[in-house]
Each structure stands twice: as C-alpha cells, then as structure tokens.
mmCIF file of C-alpha atoms and ligand atoms in Angstrom:
data_model
loop_
_atom_site.group_PDB
_atom_site.id
_atom_site.type_symbol
_atom_site.label_atom_id
_atom_site.label_comp_id
_atom_site.label_asym_id
_atom_site.label_seq_id
_atom_site.Cartn_x
_atom_site.Cartn_y
_atom_site.Cartn_z
ATOM 1 C CA MET A 18 -0.265 -0.238 0.235
ATOM 2 C CA MET A 19 1.610 3.826 -1.161
ATOM 3 C CA TRP A 20 0.501 6.571 -0.119
ATOM 4 C CA VAL A 21 2.043 9.264 -2.527
ATOM 5 C CA ILE A 22 1.690 13.169 -2.856
ATOM 6 C CA LEU A 23 2.144 14.876 -6.135
ATOM 7 C CA LEU A 24 3.676 18.714 -5.698
ATOM 8 C CA GLY A 25 4.155 21.279 -8.390
ATOM 9 C CA PRO A 26 2.986 24.400 -9.729
ATOM 10 C CA PRO A 27 -0.444 24.054 -11.918
ATOM 11 C CA GLY A 28 0.338 23.351 -15.830
ATOM 12 C CA ALA A 29 3.224 20.775 -14.158
ATOM 13 C CA GLY A 30 1.081 17.776 -15.490
ATOM 14 C CA LYS A 31 0.177 16.770 -12.036
ATOM 15 C CA GLY A 32 -3.184 15.650 -13.322
ATOM 16 C CA THR A 33 -1.823 13.981 -16.592
ATOM 17 C CA GLN A 34 0.405 11.686 -14.192
ATOM 18 C CA ALA A 35 -1.552 11.203 -11.542
ATOM 19 C CA GLN A 36 -4.366 9.456 -13.887
ATOM 20 C CA ALA A 37 -1.757 7.256 -15.171
ATOM 21 C CA LEU A 38 -0.255 6.359 -12.167
ATOM 22 C CA SER A 39 -3.533 5.244 -10.481
ATOM 23 C CA SER A 40 -4.362 3.542 -13.189
ATOM 24 C CA ARG A 41 -1.569 1.807 -13.464
ATOM 25 C CA HIS A 42 -1.410 0.650 -9.790
ATOM 26 C CA GLY A 43 -4.881 1.129 -8.819
ATOM 27 C CA TRP A 44 -4.495 3.905 -6.691
ATOM 28 C CA LEU A 45 -7.042 6.049 -5.473
ATOM 29 C CA HIS A 46 -6.558 9.229 -7.221
ATOM 30 C CA LEU A 47 -8.026 12.044 -4.807
ATOM 31 C CA ALA A 48 -7.672 15.374 -6.511
ATOM 32 C CA THR A 49 -8.655 18.467 -4.428
ATOM 33 C CA GLY A 50 -9.361 20.696 -8.333
ATOM 34 C CA ASP A 51 -11.705 17.906 -9.296
ATOM 35 C CA LEU A 52 -13.750 17.481 -6.367
ATOM 36 C CA LEU A 53 -14.330 21.386 -6.114
ATOM 37 C CA ARG A 54 -15.117 21.603 -10.005
ATOM 38 C CA GLU A 55 -17.746 18.820 -9.937
ATOM 39 C CA ALA A 56 -19.197 20.902 -6.283
ATOM 40 C CA VAL A 57 -19.195 24.367 -8.788
ATOM 41 C CA THR A 58 -20.968 21.792 -11.576
ATOM 42 C CA GLN A 59 -23.315 20.736 -9.407
ATOM 43 C CA GLU A 60 -23.810 24.374 -7.773
ATOM 44 C CA THR A 61 -23.983 22.749 -4.085
ATOM 45 C CA SER A 62 -23.363 25.065 -1.074
ATOM 46 C CA LEU A 63 -19.675 24.390 -0.931
ATOM 47 C CA GLY A 64 -19.134 24.597 -4.623
ATOM 48 C CA LYS A 65 -20.756 28.043 -4.742
ATOM 49 C CA GLU A 66 -18.582 29.274 -1.777
ATOM 50 C CA ALA A 67 -15.518 27.442 -3.740
ATOM 51 C CA ALA A 68 -16.119 29.211 -6.846
ATOM 52 C CA VAL A 69 -15.356 32.425 -5.618
ATOM 53 C CA TYR A 70 -11.801 31.531 -4.756
ATOM 54 C CA MET A 71 -10.998 29.398 -7.977
ATOM 55 C CA LYS A 72 -12.102 32.181 -9.917
ATOM 56 C CA GLN A 73 -9.510 34.370 -8.321
ATOM 57 C CA GLY A 74 -6.975 31.525 -8.293
ATOM 58 C CA THR A 75 -6.900 31.790 -4.904
ATOM 59 C CA LEU A 76 -6.677 28.954 -2.274
ATOM 60 C CA VAL A 77 -9.973 27.621 -1.354
ATOM 61 C CA PRO A 78 -10.227 27.683 2.905
ATOM 62 C CA ASP A 79 -8.613 24.625 4.518
ATOM 63 C CA ARG A 80 -12.048 23.626 6.361
ATOM 64 C CA ILE A 81 -13.565 22.992 2.641
ATOM 65 C CA ILE A 82 -10.765 20.916 1.938
ATOM 66 C CA ILE A 83 -10.178 19.100 5.025
ATOM 67 C CA GLY A 84 -13.800 18.158 4.600
ATOM 68 C CA LEU A 85 -13.658 17.295 1.604
ATOM 69 C CA ILE A 86 -10.911 14.922 1.845
ATOM 70 C CA GLN A 87 -12.277 13.391 5.101
ATOM 71 C CA GLU A 88 -15.099 12.384 3.205
ATOM 72 C CA ARG A 89 -13.534 11.199 0.248
ATOM 73 C CA LEU A 90 -11.359 9.016 2.178
ATOM 74 C CA SER A 91 -14.136 7.648 4.340
ATOM 75 C CA SER A 92 -16.736 6.509 1.619
ATOM 76 C CA SER A 93 -14.023 5.032 -0.910
ATOM 77 C CA ALA A 94 -11.945 1.701 -0.207
ATOM 78 C CA VAL A 95 -8.036 2.529 -0.286
ATOM 79 C CA ILE A 96 -6.572 -1.074 -1.196
ATOM 80 C CA ALA A 97 -3.416 -0.533 -3.587
ATOM 81 C CA GLY A 98 -3.081 3.093 -2.336
ATOM 82 C CA CYS A 99 -3.684 6.590 -2.689
ATOM 83 C CA LEU A 100 -2.503 9.903 -4.691
ATOM 84 C CA PHE A 101 -3.268 13.318 -3.300
ATOM 85 C CA ASP A 102 -3.042 15.508 -6.498
ATOM 86 C CA GLY A 103 -3.215 19.316 -5.615
ATOM 87 C CA PHE A 104 -3.419 18.759 -2.114
ATOM 88 C CA PRO A 105 -1.779 19.608 0.406
ATOM 89 C CA ARG A 106 -1.705 23.154 -0.455
ATOM 90 C CA ASN A 107 -0.541 24.743 2.259
ATOM 91 C CA LEU A 108 1.720 24.089 5.517
ATOM 92 C CA SER A 109 -1.575 24.018 7.876
ATOM 93 C CA GLN A 110 -2.969 21.118 5.630
ATOM 94 C CA ALA A 111 0.362 19.241 4.913
ATOM 95 C CA ARG A 112 0.188 19.329 9.024
ATOM 96 C CA GLU A 113 -3.522 17.938 9.141
ATOM 97 C CA LEU A 114 -2.672 15.089 6.207
ATOM 98 C CA ASP A 115 0.418 13.852 8.940
ATOM 99 C CA ARG A 116 -2.412 13.623 11.581
ATOM 100 C CA VAL A 117 -4.685 11.856 9.581
ATOM 101 C CA MET A 118 -1.753 9.459 8.296
ATOM 102 C CA GLN A 119 -1.149 9.175 12.757
ATOM 103 C CA GLN A 120 -4.576 8.412 13.164
ATOM 104 C CA GLN A 121 -4.292 5.661 10.613
ATOM 105 C CA GLY A 122 -1.011 4.017 12.082
ATOM 106 C CA ARG A 123 1.136 5.001 8.906
ATOM 107 C CA GLY A 124 2.800 7.628 7.524
ATOM 108 C CA LEU A 125 3.089 8.801 3.703
ATOM 109 C CA ASP A 126 5.467 7.138 1.237
ATOM 110 C CA ARG A 127 6.373 9.689 -1.380
ATOM 111 C CA ALA A 128 6.290 13.515 -1.996
ATOM 112 C CA ILE A 129 6.851 13.905 -5.652
ATOM 113 C CA SER A 130 7.651 17.531 -6.493
ATOM 114 C CA LEU A 131 7.422 17.851 -10.264
ATOM 115 C CA GLU A 132 9.012 21.175 -11.940
ATOM 116 C CA VAL A 133 8.774 23.195 -15.087
ATOM 117 C CA ASN A 134 9.770 26.993 -15.619
ATOM 118 C CA GLY A 135 7.118 29.463 -15.263
ATOM 119 C CA GLU A 136 7.123 30.655 -18.727
ATOM 120 C CA ALA A 137 6.488 26.898 -20.208
ATOM 121 C CA LEU A 138 3.762 26.279 -17.350
ATOM 122 C CA VAL A 139 1.653 29.987 -18.904
ATOM 123 C CA ARG A 140 2.087 28.461 -22.144
ATOM 124 C CA ARG A 141 0.798 25.032 -21.340
ATOM 125 C CA LEU A 142 -2.041 26.430 -19.257
ATOM 126 C CA THR A 143 -3.493 28.164 -21.827
ATOM 127 C CA SER A 144 -3.478 25.525 -24.269
ATOM 128 C CA ARG A 145 -5.215 23.310 -21.698
ATOM 129 C CA ARG A 146 -8.443 21.576 -22.344
ATOM 130 C CA VAL A 147 -10.329 19.280 -20.033
ATOM 131 C CA CYS A 148 -12.938 17.121 -20.052
ATOM 132 C CA GLY A 149 -15.556 18.079 -17.543
ATOM 133 C CA ARG A 150 -17.445 14.792 -17.191
ATOM 134 C CA CYS A 151 -14.022 12.108 -16.610
ATOM 135 C CA HIS A 152 -11.321 14.966 -16.128
ATOM 136 C CA ARG A 153 -8.868 13.838 -18.299
ATOM 137 C CA VAL A 154 -6.563 16.209 -19.256
ATOM 138 C CA TYR A 155 -5.512 17.754 -23.279
ATOM 139 C CA ASN A 156 -3.122 20.507 -24.741
ATOM 140 C CA LEU A 157 -4.020 21.698 -28.193
ATOM 141 C CA LEU A 158 -0.378 22.165 -29.000
ATOM 142 C CA THR A 159 0.839 18.835 -27.506
ATOM 143 C CA ASN A 160 -1.310 16.430 -26.829
ATOM 144 C CA PRO A 161 -4.543 17.283 -28.697
ATOM 145 C CA SER A 162 -7.708 14.601 -28.600
ATOM 146 C CA LYS A 163 -7.812 12.308 -31.639
ATOM 147 C CA ALA A 164 -11.446 12.799 -31.310
ATOM 148 C CA GLY A 165 -11.359 16.532 -32.203
ATOM 149 C CA ASP A 166 -12.943 18.670 -29.702
ATOM 150 C CA ARG A 167 -14.596 15.967 -27.773
ATOM 151 C CA CYS A 168 -13.040 13.765 -25.304
ATOM 152 C CA GLU A 169 -11.235 10.169 -26.167
ATOM 153 C CA SER A 170 -12.325 8.556 -23.358
ATOM 154 C CA CYS A 171 -15.987 9.671 -22.984
ATOM 155 C CA GLY A 172 -17.215 11.647 -25.808
ATOM 156 C CA GLU A 173 -18.245 14.325 -23.800
ATOM 157 C CA ASP A 174 -17.317 18.440 -25.056
ATOM 158 C CA LEU A 175 -13.820 19.535 -23.693
ATOM 159 C CA GLN A 176 -13.673 22.786 -21.907
ATOM 160 C CA GLN A 177 -11.352 25.538 -21.105
ATOM 161 C CA ARG A 178 -10.907 25.726 -17.312
ATOM 162 C CA ALA A 179 -12.596 29.379 -16.431
ATOM 163 C CA ASP A 180 -9.157 29.778 -14.218
ATOM 164 C CA ASP A 181 -7.093 29.169 -17.245
ATOM 165 C CA ASP A 182 -6.716 32.858 -18.165
ATOM 166 C CA GLU A 183 -3.573 34.622 -18.171
ATOM 167 C CA GLU A 184 -4.252 36.693 -15.421
ATOM 168 C CA THR A 185 -5.688 34.076 -13.108
ATOM 169 C CA ILE A 186 -2.695 31.734 -14.417
ATOM 170 C CA ARG A 187 -0.157 34.147 -12.712
ATOM 171 C CA ARG A 188 -1.990 34.561 -9.579
ATOM 172 C CA ARG A 189 -1.765 30.759 -9.202
ATOM 173 C CA LEU A 190 1.481 30.634 -10.074
ATOM 174 C CA ALA A 191 2.488 33.243 -7.369
ATOM 175 C CA VAL A 192 -0.066 31.215 -4.723
ATOM 176 C CA TYR A 193 1.654 28.430 -5.385
ATOM 177 C CA ARG A 194 5.487 30.186 -4.774
ATOM 178 C CA GLU A 195 3.937 31.511 -1.609
ATOM 179 C CA ASP A 196 2.134 28.767 0.002
ATOM 180 C CA THR A 197 2.806 25.478 -1.654
ATOM 181 C CA GLU A 198 6.591 25.582 -2.425
ATOM 182 C CA PRO A 199 7.566 25.569 1.053
ATOM 183 C CA LEU A 200 5.959 22.158 1.402
ATOM 184 C CA LYS A 201 9.238 20.682 -0.170
ATOM 185 C CA ASP A 202 11.098 21.684 2.975
ATOM 186 C CA HIS A 203 8.696 19.859 5.183
ATOM 187 C CA TYR A 204 8.572 16.707 3.077
ATOM 188 C CA LYS A 205 12.440 16.961 2.709
ATOM 189 C CA HIS A 206 12.916 16.677 6.576
ATOM 190 C CA GLN A 207 10.708 13.722 6.322
ATOM 191 C CA GLY A 208 12.980 12.142 4.098
ATOM 192 C CA ILE A 209 10.434 11.258 1.529
ATOM 193 C CA LEU A 210 10.692 13.870 -1.094
ATOM 194 C CA SER A 211 11.546 13.343 -4.536
ATOM 195 C CA VAL A 212 12.212 16.473 -7.464
ATOM 196 C CA ILE A 213 11.465 15.714 -10.670
ATOM 197 C CA SER A 214 11.834 17.695 -14.111
ATOM 198 C CA GLY A 215 8.759 17.568 -15.760
ATOM 199 C CA ASP A 216 9.736 19.083 -18.783
ATOM 200 C CA ALA A 217 9.278 16.359 -21.096
ATOM 201 C CA SER A 218 6.657 13.989 -22.565
ATOM 202 C CA PRO A 219 3.828 12.432 -20.675
ATOM 203 C CA GLU A 220 5.604 8.979 -20.851
ATOM 204 C CA GLU A 221 9.299 10.237 -19.923
ATOM 205 C CA VAL A 222 7.834 12.183 -16.927
ATOM 206 C CA GLY A 223 5.911 8.834 -15.973
ATOM 207 C CA GLU A 224 9.117 7.066 -16.449
ATOM 208 C CA ARG A 225 11.038 9.551 -14.229
ATOM 209 C CA ILE A 226 8.288 9.124 -11.442
ATOM 210 C CA GLU A 227 8.018 5.601 -11.603
ATOM 211 C CA ASP A 228 11.941 5.449 -11.196
ATOM 212 C CA ALA A 229 11.842 7.472 -8.181
ATOM 213 C CA LEU A 230 8.924 5.700 -6.742
ATOM 214 C CA GLY A 231 10.981 2.415 -6.777
ATOM 215 C CA ARG A 232 14.177 3.627 -5.153
ATOM 216 C CA PRO A 233 14.437 3.883 -1.705
ATOM 217 C CA SER A 234 13.256 7.257 -0.203
ATOM 218 C CA PRO A 235 16.349 9.667 -0.070
ATOM 219 C CA GLY A 236 17.275 10.514 3.255
ATOM 220 C CA ARG A 237 15.225 7.348 4.874
HETATM 221 P P1 AMP B 14 -6.249 22.348 -9.520
HETATM 222 O O1 AMP B 14 -7.046 21.798 -10.227
HETATM 223 O O2 AMP B 14 -5.412 21.741 -8.236
HETATM 224 O O3 AMP B 14 -5.447 23.808 -10.310
HETATM 225 O O4 AMP B 14 -7.030 23.676 -8.381
HETATM 226 C C1 AMP B 14 -7.814 24.675 -9.113
HETATM 227 C C2 AMP B 14 -8.114 25.549 -7.952
HETATM 228 O O5 AMP B 14 -8.931 25.106 -6.812
HETATM 229 C C3 AMP B 14 -7.113 26.289 -7.327
HETATM 230 O O6 AMP B 14 -7.156 27.566 -7.954
HETATM 231 C C4 AMP B 14 -7.741 26.434 -5.820
HETATM 232 O O7 AMP B 14 -8.510 27.909 -5.798
HETATM 233 C C5 AMP B 14 -8.685 25.448 -5.765
HETATM 234 N N1 AMP B 14 -7.876 24.204 -4.872
HETATM 235 C C6 AMP B 14 -7.529 22.937 -5.258
HETATM 236 N N2 AMP B 14 -7.316 21.837 -4.347
HETATM 237 C C7 AMP B 14 -7.007 23.111 -3.621
HETATM 238 C C8 AMP B 14 -6.431 22.653 -1.950
HETATM 239 N N3 AMP B 14 -5.712 21.517 -1.311
HETATM 240 N N4 AMP B 14 -6.591 23.977 -1.280
HETATM 241 C C9 AMP B 14 -6.853 25.033 -1.795
HETATM 242 N N5 AMP B 14 -7.789 25.089 -2.549
HETATM 243 C C10 AMP B 14 -7.694 24.397 -3.401
#
C-alpha cells in the first residue's frame, strides 16, 4: 500500500501523471481541484463558496478542503494506495494530513515534486483543455484529443477551465510559490521528497516518477 503526494505548480502535469499512475497501480486518485469543480458544476453550497476563490486563483479555505478529503477517504476503499493531487497546498493542510496518517497508524511514502519553469507553464495552461465529465486532460499544442473537441475516453465536449486565463494563471503561480512550494522543505525533513523535472513528454516524465517510486526514499 502506497500513499503518495504530487506537488508542483499548476501546469506541471500533476493531473496527467496522477491519472496514469493511479490507473496503473490501482490507487485512489484524490484531486481536490476535480472535487471542487464537480461541486461548482452541481451548484452545491460548498461549490458556490469555493467558486469565488477558484475564479480568483486563490486557495479555497482549509476547512472546506479538509472536509472534502475526509469525506472522500471515509467513503472510498483504499486498497492498493492513494495519490493526492493538488493537496496539500499549504503547511496547515500538510500538518492535517500528517495527523490523519498518524491516526491510521502509517506515514506518507513519498512526495513527488514535479518542476517546470514559469513561462512554459503559462504556455501549457493557456492551451490546456479538460473533459468536464471524466477530467481527462489534453493540450491543443502538445496532446490534442484524437476526437477533436470531444474527449477520447467518454465523448464529452472538452472545455477550457475558467481559471486558465493568463491573469488568473499568474496569480495561481504566485500562490504556489508563496504557500505550496515551502512544503518541499516539510517533506524533505521527513526524508520522502523526490524532485523530478516535468519538462519532457508525459511518457518520459511518467518513467521518471516510476523510477523515483521504485527507489528507497531519499534520506530515509
Ligand atoms: P487545481 O485543479 O489543483 O489546479 O485547483 C484549482 C483551484 O481549486 C485552485 O486554484 C484553488 O482555488 C482550488 N484548490 C484545489 N485544491 C486546493 C487545496 N488543496 N487547497 C485550497 N484550494 C484548492
């Protein structure tokens, strides 16, 4: 059983890699961004509250996120493992996750930090398209859908995310640097951080991640 975190700025490829990794290993894929977007689409009260922050590119309050994670973990069977994608996003969420793991009598196995430089991220995000139903991620320039403007997996229309405009992207990158990047030190101290360059094809990056997961944790 593996418990893994994927860190990295928006556009680094977390979603693409998380989908591939979790289906390969049979892990539960827990993406807080996807859960929030579902709540926004369904217009639940949680979704209405979260939408305000998401549109601005700032973080949704911790209590909403922790509630989502707890609900999802208690309602899903985690058999082979769990992959957190886009969570934790700040130190207080990381501490909360440490506490939840401790309650379960175990620790996180690995934190993977996927790294890509800032201008490449803006380019990737402005050309990103996503499936609103199954959350599969495409890119108009580097990874277009073979089904045109529909999803190859489920046939749904592809969409541009409401927060993938240049101004919001720059805000999200700043929030990442300010709030999320410091988590690398948190996991480095725990001896479970692996830093991986995300500047390659999805297949190549996937191999780098598998290599890192197959090696003993650095510093352990
Ligand atoms: P993502 O799909 O991971 O890029 O997340 C999209 C947006 O959802 C972010 O810009 C935040 O507004 C919100 N969000 C996702 N995950 C979190 C989290 N763990 N904590 C706070 N806000 C989050």
